[in-house]
Amino acid sequence: MPRQVGSLPLPPHQRARLQAAGFETTDELQGIGPCQLAEELAIPREEAMGILRMARGQEGPVNYPNALQLLVEEQAEDGLLPTFSSALDDLLGSGVELAVITELCGAPGVGKTQLCLQLAVDIQIPGCFGGLGGQAAYLDTEGSFMPERLQQMSEAVITHCSRLASTKQERDQQDALKTFTPDFILGNVFYFRCFDVTQLIAQSHLLPDFVDSHPKVRLVIIDSVASPFRHGVDDAALRTRLLISLAQRLAQLASTRRLAVVLTNQMTTRIHPNSTQSASLTPALGESWGHAATHRVILQWQGNRRFANLIKSPTRGEATVEFTVTSEGIRDVPTTPSLPATMPAIPTASMFLSSPTIPTSLPSTSTSSNLILKSPSALPSLHMTSASMPPSTSASPAVLGCTAGAISIAGEKRMRNMDD
Amino acid sequence: MASKNLRRVGLPVELCSRLAKQHVVTCQEFLTLSSLDLLRMTGRSYEDFPQLMMTISKHCCPKTTTALENKKQHKQQSAFLPTSLASLDNALCGGLACGSVTEVSGPPGCGKTQLCMMLSVLATLPKRMGGLDSPVIYIDTEGAFSSLRLIEIAQRRYSEYFACQKRLLEMTSRVHLYREFSTQHIMDRLQVLEESLVETGAQFVVLDSVASAVRQEFDSRLPFSLVQRSKFLGQQAAFLKYLAEEFCIPILLTNQITVKFNDRPTSTLETTEEPSVEESFVTTALGTTWGHSANTRLVLQFLNTQQRQIRVAKSPVAPNMDFSYTVQSSGDDDDNSGE
């Protein structure tokens, strides 16, 4: 409803100049920027901005979010999404990051679906164990989802948490374990089987509403994003456009609702006609898709061993780590000299129970029992963090992942970086 | 679902006819257009548009279930076809998974067709003996299927059960054989496979082999040919996966192997002599893209003249393990000398 300029509660000299310049209603102030208005009225730009705000009916200056607020938001997160391999967690920087898209590329059989299944279990780890206690939405386009394997991994995670709870004897952990059963875990993974591109696109339109009606969902997995697009869409330009709009929707979903989005991609062979190397493996879906994800990890085989190579990340340096897939899920490669250098063909549970890298009692130092981001020694200059920290470090959540030693080493590395 | 007509979605008639004039008739065509184009075509406002998008998406989206419901469903139907090789079945948590596609590849003469025939016999056995008690659809592209060998396997392996002639004849009548020798025929066969499955009630499909017709018709060195080949393989994989999941049956494919040289483009030699390690290596045929298509991949290889080995190269449930086996008159057997 356009108002008369004269009725705006402005200081008299501004009102006089507005009326002298010929402005009568607030409608006429639409479409003029503060710089132009300042020039016409011969007043400073900040005053012109104030006039425009008042004309639009806004109270005061708009709240521009700054990096500090973002940091506080990130620190306020009560848990992590680990992969249960501390090497992989360190590669990605304390587990899979929330609010961004992480892409996993790899050759067939290297472990992309296994890692996705592991994350679908790990997102549900209760808060008292350092996890997020959330649910997962799993969009499957390849049909490799096996609930029996998910059950196997859940049982391993429950065993690990029980072991931690029995050493610490904390009440909330014991209570959490009563409901943390394999059936509970499987019931919290929402499964969508998308057979073609249309179903995938349709589901991606419906995801925001789904997440709103299921606010505990903290993880969205699409396994894999490549297969329906490679086989279902012939026109390359259309394919690129659909992929990019899908990526935009997912990025918006991840960012506004602070979810982790994990996508898997396939590999394709790129022929080099003019070089000595005839062909190499490269992630599928083309060059423009490479920009869509925030973090990009390539999983590859070298002989019998599996390696993860972080090739794109705004926060972590490029690195390659080794990991393995066992009957319990994704784990680190054991480093004891008594074990052979390559993994034996049949991993048995007893081998991992007796390995010295599994903590049988919690370490007493505070740096290693804290998750890296929350460790007060890692961020000495930010006083804001101490407000969101638990009051006493000894009662902090127990360490996740197989090797407490590895996390404390990473913590020291961080501290050294801060001192530089 | 993708080709669902917009008219059936419940949109107002004038909107449907407006879109039809622009050749947008199915849900798939609607969802693959950009928002700007759709705004122009539908004449809706920017505020109304999301609601329209949601309505159409709801008609195309998959069903929401949880992993728990999935598991319960798996338990109710027989979730696996045991291969009767005990160590392989142990590793694969039961055998060939129902509802997924398993690929077996190996050098010529390794036993792929033998494995296919043995599993066909197994599938016709009653459930108490570990079978699916159902007909089998066997698509043969190499001409390697032999009914006599099928009968021999049945008689030697399950001699008590197949002691009477009637059962043998019944078993052979349940294995429906289709011989297709060109990619066009294979594609035609796959397109009617859904109807064949409903009419015969088959619970097991074998395609032996995926590679032979493709490799003789498409030359992988020519770029256009490669694109056509990928398209054909992609369509094939999509069909088979859809059928496997829709009917909740196991599907078995066989593939060949090829030799890749490190400094020359892929050669389609099929050689059984051991290539030297630095220059070349043996790998499954049809490329990396096809490698993503099967859910489970088993690779057969020769250990020595008597023994062969199965390696689990890709599986959602099994680790990468090797097993030894031998081919005997009763079909494939576990090797007792261990893995």
Short mmCIF file of C-alpha atoms in Angstrom, two decimals, chain A residues 106-110 112-114 117 140-152 182-203 205-206 208-210 227 230-232 234 238 241-242 265-269 271 276-279 281 301 304 306 325 345-347, chain B residues 1-2 27-28 31-35 37 53-54 56-58 60-72 74-75 79-80 93 97-100 226 230-231 233-235 237-238 241-242 245-246 260-265 287-289 291-295 297 311 313-317 319-322 339:
data_model
loop_
_atom_site.label_atom_id
_atom_site.label_comp_id
_atom_site.label_asym_id
_atom_site.label_seq_id
_atom_site.Cartn_x
_atom_site.Cartn_y
_atom_site.Cartn_z
CA GLY A 106 35.27 -45.61 -7.65
CA ALA A 107 35.62 -48.65 -9.85
CA PRO A 108 33.13 -51.48 -9.44
CA GLY A 109 33.57 -53.46 -6.26
CA VAL A 110 35.86 -51.06 -4.44
CA LYS A 112 31.25 -47.30 -2.44
CA THR A 113 28.00 -49.03 -1.46
CA GLN A 114 29.72 -50.49 1.61
CA LEU A 117 25.76 -48.56 4.23
CA ASP A 140 19.08 -46.56 -4.42
CA THR A 141 19.36 -46.55 -8.22
CA GLU A 142 21.48 -49.68 -8.65
CA GLY A 143 19.80 -52.26 -6.48
CA SER A 144 22.89 -53.10 -4.46
CA PHE A 145 21.24 -52.36 -1.12
CA MET A 146 21.17 -55.46 1.05
CA PRO A 147 19.41 -55.13 4.39
CA GLU A 148 21.26 -58.24 5.61
CA ARG A 149 24.57 -56.46 5.18
CA LEU A 150 23.18 -53.40 6.97
CA GLN A 151 22.20 -55.68 9.82
CA GLN A 152 25.73 -57.09 9.97
CA PRO A 182 19.59 -53.78 14.86
CA ASP A 183 15.85 -53.56 14.18
CA PHE A 184 15.82 -50.00 15.45
CA ILE A 185 18.71 -49.11 13.19
CA LEU A 186 17.15 -50.72 10.13
CA GLY A 187 13.85 -49.02 10.83
CA ASN A 188 15.54 -45.63 10.75
CA VAL A 189 16.92 -46.00 7.23
CA PHE A 190 14.30 -44.78 4.76
CA TYR A 191 14.72 -46.58 1.47
CA PHE A 192 13.69 -45.33 -1.97
CA ARG A 193 14.35 -47.52 -5.01
CA CYS A 194 14.53 -45.27 -8.07
CA PHE A 195 14.53 -47.26 -11.28
CA ASP A 196 15.05 -44.40 -13.69
CA VAL A 197 15.89 -40.75 -14.07
CA THR A 198 12.30 -39.59 -13.70
CA GLN A 199 11.84 -41.31 -10.35
CA LEU A 200 15.13 -39.90 -9.10
CA ILE A 201 14.24 -36.35 -10.16
CA ALA A 202 10.73 -36.66 -8.74
CA GLN A 203 12.07 -37.91 -5.42
CA HIS A 205 11.72 -32.58 -5.60
CA LEU A 206 9.95 -34.28 -2.71
CA PRO A 208 12.66 -31.13 1.23
CA ASP A 209 9.10 -31.91 2.34
CA PHE A 210 10.16 -35.38 3.42
CA SER A 227 23.71 -45.03 -13.44
CA ARG A 230 24.28 -42.59 -18.06
CA HIS A 231 21.76 -45.10 -19.31
CA GLY A 232 18.57 -43.09 -19.27
CA ASP A 234 20.93 -39.78 -24.37
CA LEU A 238 20.03 -32.39 -21.32
CA ARG A 241 21.34 -29.59 -17.25
CA LEU A 242 19.42 -32.19 -15.24
CA ASN A 265 29.62 -41.91 -8.93
CA GLN A 266 31.04 -44.47 -11.30
CA MET A 267 34.27 -44.51 -13.21
CA THR A 268 34.73 -44.49 -16.93
CA THR A 269 37.72 -45.06 -19.16
CA ILE A 271 41.22 -42.75 -23.95
CA THR A 276 52.05 -42.80 -23.98
CA GLN A 277 49.39 -43.95 -21.56
CA SER A 278 46.54 -45.33 -23.63
CA ALA A 279 43.69 -44.98 -21.19
CA LEU A 281 40.05 -44.24 -15.26
CA TRP A 301 42.31 -50.55 -5.99
CA ASN A 304 44.45 -56.17 -3.36
CA ARG A 306 41.88 -50.24 -1.20
CA VAL A 325 36.17 -53.54 4.15
CA ALA A 345 41.31 -63.62 2.56
CA ILE A 346 38.97 -64.32 5.46
CA PRO A 347 38.85 -61.58 8.06
CA MET B 1 5.75 -44.78 -14.10
CA ALA B 2 7.87 -42.37 -16.04
CA CYS B 27 5.48 -37.15 -16.57
CA GLN B 28 9.00 -37.82 -17.77
CA LEU B 31 10.17 -33.35 -15.19
CA THR B 32 13.06 -33.12 -17.64
CA LEU B 33 12.19 -29.61 -18.76
CA SER B 34 13.62 -26.56 -17.08
CA SER B 35 11.46 -24.48 -14.73
CA ASP B 37 10.22 -23.49 -19.99
CA MET B 53 5.75 -29.74 -9.50
CA MET B 54 5.02 -31.48 -6.20
CA ILE B 56 3.50 -34.51 -10.53
CA SER B 57 6.54 -35.65 -8.54
CA LYS B 58 4.30 -37.47 -6.08
CA CYS B 60 6.34 -40.49 -10.18
CA CYS B 61 8.22 -41.03 -6.97
CA PRO B 62 9.14 -44.44 -5.62
CA LYS B 63 7.46 -45.93 -2.59
CA THR B 64 8.83 -44.97 0.81
CA THR B 65 9.91 -47.97 2.85
CA THR B 66 12.53 -48.62 5.47
CA ALA B 67 15.40 -51.08 5.49
CA LEU B 68 13.57 -53.04 8.17
CA GLU B 69 10.56 -53.63 5.95
CA ASN B 70 12.93 -54.61 3.18
CA LYS B 71 14.55 -57.20 5.40
CA LYS B 72 11.21 -58.64 6.45
CA HIS B 74 13.43 -60.68 1.98
CA LYS B 75 12.85 -63.17 4.76
CA ALA B 79 16.09 -64.75 -0.62
CA PHE B 80 18.79 -66.85 -2.26
CA CYS B 93 25.39 -65.43 2.65
CA ALA B 97 20.77 -63.25 -4.30
CA CYS B 98 17.17 -62.99 -5.45
CA GLY B 99 16.34 -59.59 -6.80
CA SER B 100 19.81 -58.92 -8.10
CA LEU B 226 31.46 -47.64 -28.74
CA SER B 230 27.36 -48.67 -24.30
CA LYS B 231 23.79 -47.73 -25.05
CA LEU B 233 24.58 -52.66 -22.72
CA GLY B 234 23.07 -49.97 -20.57
CA GLN B 235 19.57 -50.75 -21.77
CA ALA B 237 21.44 -53.92 -17.74
CA ALA B 238 18.52 -51.66 -16.84
CA LYS B 241 17.83 -55.22 -13.05
CA TYR B 242 14.26 -54.07 -13.24
CA GLU B 245 13.81 -56.66 -8.59
CA GLU B 246 10.24 -56.62 -9.78
CA LYS B 260 44.47 -55.28 -22.06
CA PHE B 261 47.86 -54.09 -23.12
CA ASN B 262 49.35 -51.20 -21.22
CA ASP B 263 50.56 -49.19 -24.17
CA ARG B 264 48.21 -50.27 -26.89
CA PRO B 265 44.42 -49.97 -27.19
CA GLY B 287 34.65 -52.31 -20.11
CA THR B 288 34.42 -50.42 -16.86
CA THR B 289 30.94 -49.07 -17.42
CA GLY B 291 31.38 -53.51 -14.63
CA HIS B 292 29.13 -51.25 -12.62
CA SER B 293 25.99 -52.87 -13.97
CA ALA B 294 26.01 -56.22 -12.22
CA ASN B 295 25.38 -56.34 -8.50
CA ARG B 297 30.59 -60.36 -9.98
CA ARG B 311 36.90 -65.23 -7.11
CA ALA B 313 35.20 -59.63 -7.33
CA LYS B 314 32.22 -57.53 -6.36
CA SER B 315 29.46 -58.25 -3.90
CA PRO B 316 27.34 -56.17 -1.53
CA VAL B 317 27.57 -58.88 1.11
CA PRO B 319 34.35 -60.13 0.97
CA ASN B 320 36.76 -60.69 -1.93
CA MET B 321 37.59 -64.35 -1.57
CA ASP B 322 38.78 -67.22 -3.72
CA GLU B 339 40.84 -72.48 -0.76
#
